Amino acid sequence: MNELKMISEPVKGVPWQEPQEKPSDAPVWRYSENPIIGRNPVKGVARIFNSAVIPYGEEFIGVFRGEQTNGIPYIYMGRSKDAIHWDIDKEKIPFVDEEGKPFMPAYAYDPRLVKVEDTYYIIWCQDFYGASMGIAKTEDFKTFVRLENPFLPFNRNGVLFPRKINGNFMMLSRPSDSGHTPFGDIFVSESPDMVYWGKHRHVMGKGNEWWQSLKIGGGAAPIETTEGWLLFYHGVSGTCNGYVYSIGGAILDIDNPSIVKYRCENFLLTPEQWYEERGFVPNVCFPCATIHDSESGKIAIYYGAADSYVGLAFTRLEEIVPYIKEHSTVTASDTEIGRR
Ligand code: BMA
């Protein structure tokens, strides 16, 4: 068997803390100084959560879901030297169209940030005659060019893979409704040019386990490993008192990511701390990004907590992959190509 490794650039200064205590038997532990972003972080922004970060040069850049004091969410950029303390812009990201004219969505939330080749892509949720996704690209974090909306409404949780597969861009998404969506499976679609998307395939459905029995959705950009694509996603259960969002883990086939090789039956992190259980929407752990280092195997997971804060959790490649494999339960619809 090959040695387990990440197939990605090493990242110096990945945020890290050895475990104080592991909350459950899963090898994922919280940062002791959580939340890393608290309330009213920027003038005019009441809460930041569900946000994505990436290494850029010697520092880190993030795209943040900022809930303005008028209640409308938008995306703000921020910079950090340590990926823990963030300096967030007071102005929204100024999206332009391909002619350079302002092209702002009415609102934008739950951004993901993924580098493919030399370009950084931001994918977010917005209104496109109903809940759907927007996408923009940048090479310098100064000019942000919005592209054609990738999918029809209703759809959310667009997560791009960090490289092309068999020559095409690949994106996970979660078809939904325009409300609080009481259903939802993860699909994957491909595109030769970031404009035309097709060859849609089913990846995986809600699970039989209570924590993911209502719906699931993609989380952080998949991490390429020698075992397949390591995906952190969210799983939701519907209780008599509302939804509960936990973090789950799966490993997708490297050449055909509609095939789920392993899927962990246990949640990796579930709301337990005050900043996850108490807030604008209680009981939410919503992963949107990782920073990971192929040399050390360290993985830092960024997640929104209670629609109010940003939390940070850690794991190691050599612990999380065996854990997912040991506790894997895949269904027939997970393991098929997903073309019916
Ligand atoms: C989902 C999304 C997320 C949010 C979650 C919990 O439908 O809207 O932005 O974190 O609900 O409210």
Coordinates of C-alpha atoms and ligand atoms in Angstrom, one line a residue, residues 49-50 65 109-110 125 156-157 174 179-181 215 234 236 243 245 280-286 304 306-307, ligand 1:
F49 CA -19.4 33.2 9.8
N50 CA -19.4 30.5 7.0
R65 CA -19.7 36.2 5.0
Y109 CA -23.3 34.4 1.4
D110 CA -21.4 31.2 2.3
C125 CA -24.9 31.7 -2.7
R156 CA -26.4 26.1 -3.0
N157 CA -23.1 24.9 -1.5
R174 CA -26.6 20.8 -3.6
G179 CA -36.2 28.4 1.7
H180 CA -34.7 26.4 4.5
T181 CA -34.6 23.3 2.2
K215 CA -29.8 16.8 4.2
H234 CA -22.1 19.3 6.6
V236 CA -28.1 18.1 9.1
Y243 CA -32.0 22.0 12.3
Y245 CA -25.6 21.1 11.5
F280 CA -28.4 33.8 15.6
V281 CA -29.1 30.2 14.5
P282 CA -28.2 27.8 17.3
N283 CA -26.5 24.4 16.8
V284 CA -24.6 25.1 13.6
C285 CA -21.1 23.9 12.7
F286 CA -20.8 24.7 9.0
G304 CA -19.2 28.9 10.8
A306 CA -24.2 29.3 15.1
D307 CA -24.5 31.7 12.1
Ligands
BMA1 C1 -28.2 27.0 5.6 C2 -27.4 28.2 5.0 C3 -26.3 28.5 5.9 C4 -26.6 28.6 7.3 C5 -27.5 27.4 7.7 C6 -28.0 27.5 9.2 O1 -29.4 26.9 4.8 O2 -28.2 29.3 4.8 O3 -25.8 29.8 5.5 O4 -25.5 28.6 8.1 O5 -28.6 27.3 6.9 O6 -28.8 28.6 9.4

